[in-house]
């Protein structure tokens, strides 16, 4: 559940901020109204990808660690 929330909300926030910055910048530079949604949408998508990917890696790493964890009484200490 945390994975879904962090990936979705984090990616959306990163995309929102990147899209707003690019849209504002292009708007101030006088870009046409056809270019603004494309540029801000593309930059928002690209900004949201790392958040989603890093969250996915964190979750898979955690699941793999739990799957291969050895119980403490099964560990042998060499003498």
PDB file of N, CA, C and O in Angstrom:
ATOM      1  N   UNK A   1       0.820  -1.191   0.000  1.00  0.00           N
ATOM      2  CA  UNK A   1       0.000   0.000   0.000  1.00  0.00           C
ATOM      3  C   UNK A   1       0.869   1.262   0.000  1.00  0.00           C
ATOM      4  O   UNK A   1       0.563   2.207  -0.722  1.00  0.00           O
ATOM      5  N   UNK A   2       1.926   1.245   0.802  1.00  0.00           N
ATOM      6  CA  UNK A   2       2.819   2.403   0.853  1.00  0.00           C
ATOM      7  C   UNK A   2       3.487   2.608  -0.498  1.00  0.00           C
ATOM      8  O   UNK A   2       3.657   3.733  -0.954  1.00  0.00           O
ATOM      9  N   UNK A   3       3.864   1.501  -1.152  1.00  0.00           N
ATOM     10  CA  UNK A   3       4.485   1.588  -2.471  1.00  0.00           C
ATOM     11  C   UNK A   3       3.579   2.321  -3.452  1.00  0.00           C
ATOM     12  O   UNK A   3       4.018   3.208  -4.185  1.00  0.00           O
ATOM     13  N   UNK A   4       2.315   1.950  -3.474  1.00  0.00           N
ATOM     14  CA  UNK A   4       1.375   2.562  -4.409  1.00  0.00           C
ATOM     15  C   UNK A   4       1.204   4.048  -4.104  1.00  0.00           C
ATOM     16  O   UNK A   4       1.196   4.887  -5.013  1.00  0.00           O
ATOM     17  N   UNK A   5       1.076   4.381  -2.830  1.00  0.00           N
ATOM     18  CA  UNK A   5       0.886   5.784  -2.456  1.00  0.00           C
ATOM     19  C   UNK A   5       2.111   6.634  -2.788  1.00  0.00           C
ATOM     20  O   UNK A   5       1.987   7.722  -3.356  1.00  0.00           O
ATOM     21  N   UNK A   6       3.292   6.130  -2.429  1.00  0.00           N
ATOM     22  CA  UNK A   6       4.510   6.912  -2.674  1.00  0.00           C
ATOM     23  C   UNK A   6       4.761   7.057  -4.169  1.00  0.00           C
ATOM     24  O   UNK A   6       5.085   8.146  -4.647  1.00  0.00           O
ATOM     25  N   UNK A   7       4.617   5.964  -4.914  1.00  0.00           N
ATOM     26  CA  UNK A   7       4.867   6.030  -6.356  1.00  0.00           C
ATOM     27  C   UNK A   7       3.866   6.943  -7.056  1.00  0.00           C
ATOM     28  O   UNK A   7       4.240   7.757  -7.905  1.00  0.00           O
ATOM     29  N   UNK A   8       2.603   6.829  -6.691  1.00  0.00           N
ATOM     30  CA  UNK A   8       1.574   7.625  -7.370  1.00  0.00           C
ATOM     31  C   UNK A   8       1.634   9.093  -6.972  1.00  0.00           C
ATOM     32  O   UNK A   8       1.709   9.982  -7.826  1.00  0.00           O
ATOM     33  N   UNK A   9       1.607   9.345  -5.691  1.00  0.00           N
ATOM     34  CA  UNK A   9       1.597  10.732  -5.221  1.00  0.00           C
ATOM     35  C   UNK A   9       2.938  11.409  -5.470  1.00  0.00           C
ATOM     36  O   UNK A   9       2.995  12.554  -5.912  1.00  0.00           O
ATOM     37  N   UNK A  10       4.030  10.701  -5.203  1.00  0.00           N
ATOM     38  CA  UNK A  10       5.355  11.281  -5.443  1.00  0.00           C
ATOM     39  C   UNK A  10       5.595  11.581  -6.906  1.00  0.00           C
ATOM     40  O   UNK A  10       6.111  12.639  -7.265  1.00  0.00           O
ATOM     41  N   UNK A  11       5.217  10.637  -7.770  1.00  0.00           N
ATOM     42  CA  UNK A  11       5.373  10.865  -9.202  1.00  0.00           C
ATOM     43  C   UNK A  11       4.495  11.997  -9.697  1.00  0.00           C
ATOM     44  O   UNK A  11       4.902  12.791 -10.547  1.00  0.00           O
ATOM     45  N   UNK A  12       3.286  12.070  -9.168  1.00  0.00           N
ATOM     46  CA  UNK A  12       2.373  13.140  -9.574  1.00  0.00           C
ATOM     47  C   UNK A  12       2.891  14.513  -9.134  1.00  0.00           C
ATOM     48  O   UNK A  12       2.825  15.485  -9.893  1.00  0.00           O
ATOM     49  N   UNK A  13       3.414  14.589  -7.929  1.00  0.00           N
ATOM     50  CA  UNK A  13       3.952  15.868  -7.442  1.00  0.00           C
ATOM     51  C   UNK A  13       5.186  16.290  -8.229  1.00  0.00           C
ATOM     52  O   UNK A  13       5.327  17.471  -8.590  1.00  0.00           O
ATOM     53  N   UNK A  14       6.082  15.342  -8.486  1.00  0.00           N
ATOM     54  CA  UNK A  14       7.279  15.667  -9.271  1.00  0.00           C
ATOM     55  C   UNK A  14       6.878  16.116 -10.670  1.00  0.00           C
ATOM     56  O   UNK A  14       7.411  17.099 -11.204  1.00  0.00           O
ATOM     57  N   UNK A  15       5.925  15.416 -11.278  1.00  0.00           N
ATOM     58  CA  UNK A  15       5.455  15.791 -12.602  1.00  0.00           C
ATOM     59  C   UNK A  15       4.754  17.133 -12.615  1.00  0.00           C
ATOM     60  O   UNK A  15       4.902  17.922 -13.549  1.00  0.00           O
ATOM     61  N   UNK A  16       3.994  17.398 -11.566  1.00  0.00           N
ATOM     62  CA  UNK A  16       3.275  18.661 -11.481  1.00  0.00           C
ATOM     63  C   UNK A  16       4.252  19.835 -11.400  1.00  0.00           C
ATOM     64  O   UNK A  16       4.099  20.833 -12.112  1.00  0.00           O
ATOM     65  N   UNK A  17       5.257  19.709 -10.550  1.00  0.00           N
ATOM     66  CA  UNK A  17       6.218  20.801 -10.404  1.00  0.00           C
ATOM     67  C   UNK A  17       7.035  21.002 -11.679  1.00  0.00           C
ATOM     68  O   UNK A  17       7.244  22.131 -12.114  1.00  0.00           O
ATOM     69  N   UNK A  18       7.485  19.910 -12.283  1.00  0.00           N
ATOM     70  CA  UNK A  18       8.264  20.044 -13.518  1.00  0.00           C
ATOM     71  C   UNK A  18       7.416  20.625 -14.637  1.00  0.00           C
ATOM     72  O   UNK A  18       7.870  21.503 -15.378  1.00  0.00           O
ATOM     73  N   UNK A  19       6.184  20.144 -14.765  1.00  0.00           N
ATOM     74  CA  UNK A  19       5.296  20.673 -15.800  1.00  0.00           C
ATOM     75  C   UNK A  19       4.966  22.134 -15.593  1.00  0.00           C
ATOM     76  O   UNK A  19       4.891  22.907 -16.546  1.00  0.00           O
ATOM     77  N   UNK A  20       4.775  22.531 -14.346  1.00  0.00           N
ATOM     78  CA  UNK A  20       4.476  23.932 -14.052  1.00  0.00           C
ATOM     79  C   UNK A  20       5.659  24.829 -14.380  1.00  0.00           C
ATOM     80  O   UNK A  20       5.486  25.920 -14.953  1.00  0.00           O
ATOM     81  N   UNK A  21       6.843  24.387 -14.042  1.00  0.00           N
ATOM     82  CA  UNK A  21       8.036  25.193 -14.306  1.00  0.00           C
ATOM     83  C   UNK A  21       8.258  25.334 -15.806  1.00  0.00           C
ATOM     84  O   UNK A  21       8.505  26.436 -16.315  1.00  0.00           O
ATOM     85  N   UNK A  22       8.164  24.217 -16.532  1.00  0.00           N
ATOM     86  CA  UNK A  22       8.371  24.274 -17.980  1.00  0.00           C
ATOM     87  C   UNK A  22       7.252  25.075 -18.648  1.00  0.00           C
ATOM     88  O   UNK A  22       7.510  25.898 -19.537  1.00  0.00           O
ATOM     89  N   UNK A  23       6.015  24.865 -18.232  1.00  0.00           N
ATOM     90  CA  UNK A  23       4.904  25.624 -18.802  1.00  0.00           C
ATOM     91  C   UNK A  23       5.027  27.114 -18.555  1.00  0.00           C
ATOM     92  O   UNK A  23       4.784  27.923 -19.449  1.00  0.00           O
ATOM     93  N   UNK A  24       5.408  27.477 -17.351  1.00  0.00           N
ATOM     94  CA  UNK A  24       5.592  28.895 -17.022  1.00  0.00           C
ATOM     95  C   UNK A  24       6.719  29.503 -17.844  1.00  0.00           C
ATOM     96  O   UNK A  24       6.585  30.603 -18.402  1.00  0.00           O
ATOM     97  N   UNK A  25       7.840  28.772 -17.923  1.00  0.00           N
ATOM     98  CA  UNK A  25       8.993  29.277 -18.666  1.00  0.00           C
ATOM     99  C   UNK A  25       8.667  29.446 -20.144  1.00  0.00           C
ATOM    100  O   UNK A  25       8.967  30.490 -20.738  1.00  0.00           O
ATOM    101  N   UNK A  26       8.051  28.424 -20.735  1.00  0.00           N
ATOM    102  CA  UNK A  26       7.704  28.526 -22.147  1.00  0.00           C
ATOM    103  C   UNK A  26       6.639  29.600 -22.381  1.00  0.00           C
ATOM    104  O   UNK A  26       6.666  30.282 -23.403  1.00  0.00           O
ATOM    105  N   UNK A  27       5.725  29.754 -21.452  1.00  0.00           N
ATOM    106  CA  UNK A  27       4.710  30.798 -21.573  1.00  0.00           C
ATOM    107  C   UNK A  27       5.315  32.186 -21.541  1.00  0.00           C
ATOM    108  O   UNK A  27       4.909  33.071 -22.290  1.00  0.00           O
ATOM    109  N   UNK A  28       6.290  32.371 -20.656  1.00  0.00           N
ATOM    110  CA  UNK A  28       6.954  33.674 -20.580  1.00  0.00           C
ATOM    111  C   UNK A  28       7.802  33.952 -21.812  1.00  0.00           C
ATOM    112  O   UNK A  28       8.016  35.113 -22.182  1.00  0.00           O
ATOM    113  N   UNK A  29       8.290  32.902 -22.445  1.00  0.00           N
ATOM    114  CA  UNK A  29       9.090  33.082 -23.657  1.00  0.00           C
ATOM    115  C   UNK A  29       8.230  33.248 -24.896  1.00  0.00           C
ATOM    116  O   UNK A  29       8.748  33.486 -25.983  1.00  0.00           O
ATOM    117  N   UNK A  30       6.913  33.107 -24.756  1.00  0.00           N
ATOM    118  CA  UNK A  30       6.003  33.354 -25.863  1.00  0.00           C
ATOM    119  C   UNK A  30       5.721  32.145 -26.737  1.00  0.00           C
ATOM    120  O   UNK A  30       5.418  32.300 -27.916  1.00  0.00           O
ATOM    121  N   UNK A  31       5.792  30.959 -26.174  1.00  0.00           N
ATOM    122  CA  UNK A  31       5.496  29.758 -26.960  1.00  0.00           C
ATOM    123  C   UNK A  31       4.002  29.716 -27.292  1.00  0.00           C
ATOM    124  O   UNK A  31       3.167  30.279 -26.580  1.00  0.00           O
ATOM    125  N   UNK A  32       3.662  29.030 -28.370  1.00  0.00           N
ATOM    126  CA  UNK A  32       2.261  28.967 -28.786  1.00  0.00           C
ATOM    127  C   UNK A  32       1.463  28.058 -27.851  1.00  0.00           C
ATOM    128  O   UNK A  32       2.024  27.229 -27.125  1.00  0.00           O
ATOM    129  N   UNK A  33       0.165  28.192 -27.907  1.00  0.00           N
ATOM    130  CA  UNK A  33      -0.715  27.413 -27.030  1.00  0.00           C
ATOM    131  C   UNK A  33      -0.731  25.924 -27.402  1.00  0.00           C
ATOM    132  O   UNK A  33      -1.141  25.108 -26.612  1.00  0.00           O
ATOM    133  N   UNK A  34      -0.281  25.569 -28.589  1.00  0.00           N
ATOM    134  CA  UNK A  34      -0.196  24.167 -28.952  1.00  0.00           C
ATOM    135  C   UNK A  34       1.051  23.512 -28.359  1.00  0.00           C
ATOM    136  O   UNK A  34       1.069  22.317 -28.102  1.00  0.00           O
ATOM    137  N   UNK A  35       2.090  24.273 -28.125  1.00  0.00           N
ATOM    138  CA  UNK A  35       3.351  23.748 -27.616  1.00  0.00           C
ATOM    139  C   UNK A  35       3.309  23.583 -26.100  1.00  0.00           C
ATOM    140  O   UNK A  35       3.894  22.638 -25.557  1.00  0.00           O
ATOM    141  N   UNK A  36       2.627  24.476 -25.395  1.00  0.00           N
ATOM    142  CA  UNK A  36       2.631  24.461 -23.927  1.00  0.00           C
ATOM    143  C   UNK A  36       2.150  23.142 -23.323  1.00  0.00           C
ATOM    144  O   UNK A  36       2.852  22.582 -22.472  1.00  0.00           O
ATOM    145  N   UNK A  37       1.000  22.607 -23.699  1.00  0.00           N
ATOM    146  CA  UNK A  37       0.573  21.342 -23.084  1.00  0.00           C
ATOM    147  C   UNK A  37       1.509  20.176 -23.411  1.00  0.00           C
ATOM    148  O   UNK A  37       1.761  19.323 -22.560  1.00  0.00           O
ATOM    149  N   UNK A  38       2.043  20.168 -24.605  1.00  0.00           N
ATOM    150  CA  UNK A  38       2.952  19.089 -24.993  1.00  0.00           C
ATOM    151  C   UNK A  38       4.251  19.166 -24.199  1.00  0.00           C
ATOM    152  O   UNK A  38       4.717  18.156 -23.647  1.00  0.00           O
ATOM    153  N   UNK A  39       4.830  20.350 -24.105  1.00  0.00           N
ATOM    154  CA  UNK A  39       6.099  20.514 -23.394  1.00  0.00           C
ATOM    155  C   UNK A  39       5.934  20.270 -21.900  1.00  0.00           C
ATOM    156  O   UNK A  39       6.753  19.564 -21.282  1.00  0.00           O
ATOM    157  N   UNK A  40       4.906  20.812 -21.301  1.00  0.00           N
ATOM    158  CA  UNK A  40       4.728  20.624 -19.860  1.00  0.00           C
ATOM    159  C   UNK A  40       4.324  19.188 -19.537  1.00  0.00           C
ATOM    160  O   UNK A  40       4.772  18.624 -18.535  1.00  0.00           O
ATOM    161  N   UNK A  41       3.518  18.575 -20.376  1.00  0.00           N
ATOM    162  CA  UNK A  41       3.134  17.185 -20.147  1.00  0.00           C
ATOM    163  C   UNK A  41       4.304  16.234 -20.286  1.00  0.00           C
ATOM    164  O   UNK A  41       4.485  15.322 -19.477  1.00  0.00           O
ATOM    165  N   UNK A  42       5.135  16.449 -21.288  1.00  0.00           N
ATOM    166  CA  UNK A  42       6.303  15.604 -21.499  1.00  0.00           C
ATOM    167  C   UNK A  42       7.314  15.770 -20.365  1.00  0.00           C
ATOM    168  O   UNK A  42       7.853  14.780 -19.862  1.00  0.00           O
ATOM    169  N   UNK A  43       7.553  16.988 -19.947  1.00  0.00           N
ATOM    170  CA  UNK A  43       8.500  17.206 -18.852  1.00  0.00           C
ATOM    171  C   UNK A  43       7.955  16.652 -17.540  1.00  0.00           C
ATOM    172  O   UNK A  43       8.715  16.109 -16.722  1.00  0.00           O
ATOM    173  N   UNK A  44       6.662  16.739 -17.328  1.00  0.00           N
ATOM    174  CA  UNK A  44       6.070  16.154 -16.128  1.00  0.00           C
ATOM    175  C   UNK A  44       6.176  14.646 -16.118  1.00  0.00           C
ATOM    176  O   UNK A  44       6.466  14.030 -15.092  1.00  0.00           O
ATOM    177  N   UNK A  45       5.974  14.022 -17.270  1.00  0.00           N
ATOM    178  CA  UNK A  45       6.111  12.569 -17.386  1.00  0.00           C
ATOM    179  C   UNK A  45       7.543  12.135 -17.100  1.00  0.00           C
ATOM    180  O   UNK A  45       7.784  11.192 -16.340  1.00  0.00           O
ATOM    181  N   UNK A  46       8.496  12.831 -17.691  1.00  0.00           N
ATOM    182  CA  UNK A  46       9.911  12.488 -17.503  1.00  0.00           C
ATOM    183  C   UNK A  46      10.331  12.713 -16.048  1.00  0.00           C
ATOM    184  O   UNK A  46      11.113  11.940 -15.495  1.00  0.00           O
ATOM    185  N   UNK A  47       9.816  13.740 -15.402  1.00  0.00           N
ATOM    186  CA  UNK A  47      10.162  14.002 -13.998  1.00  0.00           C
ATOM    187  C   UNK A  47       9.548  12.967 -13.065  1.00  0.00           C
ATOM    188  O   UNK A  47      10.111  12.659 -12.016  1.00  0.00           O
ATOM    189  N   UNK A  48       8.406  12.413 -13.418  1.00  0.00           N
ATOM    190  CA  UNK A  48       7.764  11.414 -12.572  1.00  0.00           C
ATOM    191  C   UNK A  48       8.373  10.033 -12.686  1.00  0.00           C
ATOM    192  O   UNK A  48       8.223   9.204 -11.780  1.00  0.00           O
ATOM    193  N   UNK A  49       9.080   9.751 -13.768  1.00  0.00           N
ATOM    194  CA  UNK A  49       9.685   8.430 -13.966  1.00  0.00           C
ATOM    195  C   UNK A  49      10.693   8.048 -12.884  1.00  0.00           C
ATOM    196  O   UNK A  49      10.628   6.925 -12.368  1.00  0.00           O
ATOM    197  N   UNK A  50      11.645   8.905 -12.517  1.00  0.00           N
ATOM    198  CA  UNK A  50      12.602   8.497 -11.483  1.00  0.00           C
ATOM    199  C   UNK A  50      11.945   8.201 -10.135  1.00  0.00           C
ATOM    200  O   UNK A  50      12.375   7.288  -9.423  1.00  0.00           O
ATOM    201  N   UNK A  51      10.922   8.934  -9.784  1.00  0.00           N
ATOM    202  CA  UNK A  51      10.233   8.688  -8.509  1.00  0.00           C
ATOM    203  C   UNK A  51       9.610   7.297  -8.523  1.00  0.00           C
ATOM    204  O   UNK A  51       9.765   6.512  -7.581  1.00  0.00           O
ATOM    205  N   UNK A  52       8.934   6.975  -9.594  1.00  0.00           N
ATOM    206  CA  UNK A  52       8.303   5.674  -9.713  1.00  0.00           C
ATOM    207  C   UNK A  52       9.343   4.563  -9.741  1.00  0.00           C
ATOM    208  O   UNK A  52       9.193   3.533  -9.076  1.00  0.00           O
ATOM    209  N   UNK A  53      10.414   4.754 -10.490  1.00  0.00           N
ATOM    210  CA  UNK A  53      11.452   3.728 -10.603  1.00  0.00           C
ATOM    211  C   UNK A  53      12.159   3.496  -9.275  1.00  0.00           C
ATOM    212  O   UNK A  53      12.378   2.345  -8.872  1.00  0.00           O
ATOM    213  N   UNK A  54      12.535   4.565  -8.590  1.00  0.00           N
ATOM    214  CA  UNK A  54      13.235   4.406  -7.311  1.00  0.00           C
ATOM    215  C   UNK A  54      12.341   3.767  -6.255  1.00  0.00           C
ATOM    216  O   UNK A  54      12.801   2.963  -5.444  1.00  0.00           O
ATOM    217  N   UNK A  55      11.072   4.093  -6.265  1.00  0.00           N
ATOM    218  CA  UNK A  55      10.136   3.469  -5.331  1.00  0.00           C
ATOM    219  C   UNK A  55       9.994   1.981  -5.639  1.00  0.00           C
ATOM    220  O   UNK A  55       9.968   1.155  -4.740  1.00  0.00           O
ATOM    221  N   UNK A  56       9.912   1.648  -6.912  1.00  0.00           N
ATOM    222  CA  UNK A  56       9.826   0.245  -7.317  1.00  0.00           C
ATOM    223  C   UNK A  56      11.073  -0.525  -6.883  1.00  0.00           C
ATOM    224  O   UNK A  56      10.974  -1.628  -6.338  1.00  0.00           O
ATOM    225  N   UNK A  57      12.251   0.043  -7.113  1.00  0.00           N
ATOM    226  CA  UNK A  57      13.497  -0.625  -6.700  1.00  0.00           C
ATOM    227  C   UNK A  57      13.536  -0.828  -5.194  1.00  0.00           C
ATOM    228  O   UNK A  57      13.970  -1.878  -4.707  1.00  0.00           O
ATOM    229  N   UNK A  58      13.116   0.182  -4.436  1.00  0.00           N
ATOM    230  CA  UNK A  58      13.117   0.080  -2.980  1.00  0.00           C
ATOM    231  C   UNK A  58      12.216  -1.064  -2.528  1.00  0.00           C
ATOM    232  O   UNK A  58      12.583  -1.854  -1.663  1.00  0.00           O
ATOM    233  N   UNK A  59      11.045  -1.173  -3.119  1.00  0.00           N
ATOM    234  CA  UNK A  59      10.083  -2.197  -2.704  1.00  0.00           C
ATOM    235  C   UNK A  59      10.546  -3.599  -3.103  1.00  0.00           C
ATOM    236  O   UNK A  59      10.450  -4.535  -2.305  1.00  0.00           O
ATOM    237  N   UNK A  60      11.055  -3.751  -4.312  1.00  0.00           N
ATOM    238  CA  UNK A  60      11.518  -5.062  -4.756  1.00  0.00           C
ATOM    239  C   UNK A  60      12.728  -5.497  -3.931  1.00  0.00           C
ATOM    240  O   UNK A  60      12.835  -6.666  -3.534  1.00  0.00           O
ATOM    241  N   UNK A  61      13.628  -4.593  -3.639  1.00  0.00           N
ATOM    242  CA  UNK A  61      14.795  -4.921  -2.820  1.00  0.00           C
ATOM    243  C   UNK A  61      14.358  -5.383  -1.431  1.00  0.00           C
ATOM    244  O   UNK A  61      14.888  -6.343  -0.892  1.00  0.00           O
ATOM    245  N   UNK A  62      13.378  -4.718  -0.883  1.00  0.00           N
ATOM    246  CA  UNK A  62      12.880  -5.084   0.433  1.00  0.00           C
ATOM    247  C   UNK A  62      12.200  -6.457   0.411  1.00  0.00           C
ATOM    248  O   UNK A  62      12.389  -7.270   1.315  1.00  0.00           O
ATOM    249  N   UNK A  63      11.418  -6.720  -0.619  1.00  0.00           N
ATOM    250  CA  UNK A  63      10.758  -8.020  -0.733  1.00  0.00           C
ATOM    251  C   UNK A  63      11.769  -9.146  -0.929  1.00  0.00           C
ATOM    252  O   UNK A  63      11.621 -10.226  -0.349  1.00  0.00           O
ATOM    253  N   UNK A  64      12.793  -8.917  -1.752  1.00  0.00           N
ATOM    254  CA  UNK A  64      13.814  -9.934  -1.957  1.00  0.00           C
ATOM    255  C   UNK A  64      14.607 -10.188  -0.687  1.00  0.00           C
ATOM    256  O   UNK A  64      14.963 -11.324  -0.384  1.00  0.00           O
ATOM    257  N   UNK A  65      14.897  -9.147   0.055  1.00  0.00           N
ATOM    258  CA  UNK A  65      15.619  -9.304   1.314  1.00  0.00           C
ATOM    259  C   UNK A  65      14.809 -10.152   2.295  1.00  0.00           C
ATOM    260  O   UNK A  65      15.357 -11.015   2.969  1.00  0.00           O
ATOM    261  N   UNK A  66      13.507  -9.920   2.364  1.00  0.00           N
ATOM    262  CA  UNK A  66      12.652 -10.708   3.253  1.00  0.00           C
ATOM    263  C   UNK A  66      12.542 -12.156   2.783  1.00  0.00           C
ATOM    264  O   UNK A  66      12.479 -13.074   3.585  1.00  0.00           O
ATOM    265  N   UNK A  67      12.535 -12.378   1.480  1.00  0.00           N
ATOM    266  CA  UNK A  67      12.378 -13.729   0.946  1.00  0.00           C
ATOM    267  C   UNK A  67      13.613 -14.578   1.198  1.00  0.00           C
ATOM    268  O   UNK A  67      13.500 -15.790   1.434  1.00  0.00           O
ATOM    269  N   UNK A  68      14.786 -13.978   1.175  1.00  0.00           N
ATOM    270  CA  UNK A  68      16.015 -14.745   1.340  1.00  0.00           C
ATOM    271  C   UNK A  68      16.639 -14.602   2.717  1.00  0.00           C
ATOM    272  O   UNK A  68      17.790 -14.973   2.914  1.00  0.00           O
ATOM    273  N   UNK A  69      15.908 -14.064   3.654  1.00  0.00           N
ATOM    274  CA  UNK A  69      16.422 -13.892   5.005  1.00  0.00           C
ATOM    275  C   UNK A  69      16.528 -15.246   5.694  1.00  0.00           C
ATOM    276  O   UNK A  69      15.615 -16.065   5.642  1.00  0.00           O
ATOM    277  N   UNK A  70      17.677 -15.504   6.347  1.00  0.00           N
ATOM    278  CA  UNK A  70      17.914 -16.764   7.043  1.00  0.00           C
ATOM    279  C   UNK A  70      17.565 -16.578   8.505  1.00  0.00           C
ATOM    280  O   UNK A  70      18.020 -15.627   9.136  1.00  0.00           O
ATOM    281  N   UNK A  71      16.755 -17.477   9.067  1.00  0.00           N
ATOM    282  CA  UNK A  71      16.450 -17.369  10.497  1.00  0.00           C
ATOM    283  C   UNK A  71      17.702 -17.447  11.339  1.00  0.00           C
ATOM    284  O   UNK A  71      18.669 -18.135  10.979  1.00  0.00           O
ATOM    285  N   UNK A  72      17.720 -16.782  12.476  1.00  0.00           N
ATOM    286  CA  UNK A  72      18.902 -16.681  13.339  1.00  0.00           C
ATOM    287  C   UNK A  72      19.375 -18.009  13.882  1.00  0.00           C
ATOM    288  O   UNK A  72      20.584 -18.224  14.051  1.00  0.00           O
ATOM    289  N   UNK A  73      18.493 -18.965  14.165  1.00  0.00           N
ATOM    290  CA  UNK A  73      18.927 -20.240  14.733  1.00  0.00           C
ATOM    291  C   UNK A  73      19.530 -21.173  13.683  1.00  0.00           C
ATOM    292  O   UNK A  73      20.123 -22.194  14.015  1.00  0.00           O
ATOM    293  N   UNK A  74      19.420 -20.849  12.401  1.00  0.00           N
ATOM    294  CA  UNK A  74      19.983 -21.679  11.345  1.00  0.00           C
ATOM    295  C   UNK A  74      21.386 -21.238  10.940  1.00  0.00           C
ATOM    296  O   UNK A  74      22.053 -21.910  10.177  1.00  0.00           O
ATOM    297  N   UNK A  75      21.842 -20.101  11.459  1.00  0.00           N
ATOM    298  CA  UNK A  75      23.161 -19.591  11.109  1.00  0.00           C
ATOM    299  C   UNK A  75      24.186 -20.316  11.966  1.00  0.00           C
ATOM    300  O   UNK A  75      24.084 -20.364  13.182  1.00  0.00           O
ATOM    301  N   UNK A  76      25.199 -20.895  11.303  1.00  0.00           N
ATOM    302  CA  UNK A  76      26.268 -21.586  12.031  1.00  0.00           C
ATOM    303  C   UNK A  76      27.475 -20.667  12.155  1.00  0.00           C
ATOM    304  O   UNK A  76      27.883 -20.052  11.192  1.00  0.00           O
ATOM    305  N   UNK A  77      28.031 -20.630  13.321  1.00  0.00           N
ATOM    306  CA  UNK A  77      29.214 -19.815  13.571  1.00  0.00           C
ATOM    307  C   UNK A  77      30.419 -20.735  13.505  1.00  0.00           C
ATOM    308  O   UNK A  77      30.488 -21.732  14.226  1.00  0.00           O
ATOM    309  N   UNK A  78      31.394 -20.459  12.630  1.00  0.00           N
ATOM    310  CA  UNK A  78      32.582 -21.329  12.562  1.00  0.00           C
ATOM    311  C   UNK A  78      33.401 -21.234  13.840  1.00  0.00           C
ATOM    312  O   UNK A  78      33.529 -20.169  14.431  1.00  0.00           O
ATOM    313  N   UNK A  79      33.932 -22.384  14.241  1.00  0.00           N
ATOM    314  CA  UNK A  79      34.701 -22.445  15.495  1.00  0.00           C
ATOM    315  C   UNK A  79      36.164 -22.447  15.200  1.00  0.00           C
ATOM    316  O   UNK A  79      36.672 -22.929  14.288  1.00  0.00           O
TER     317      UNK A  79
END
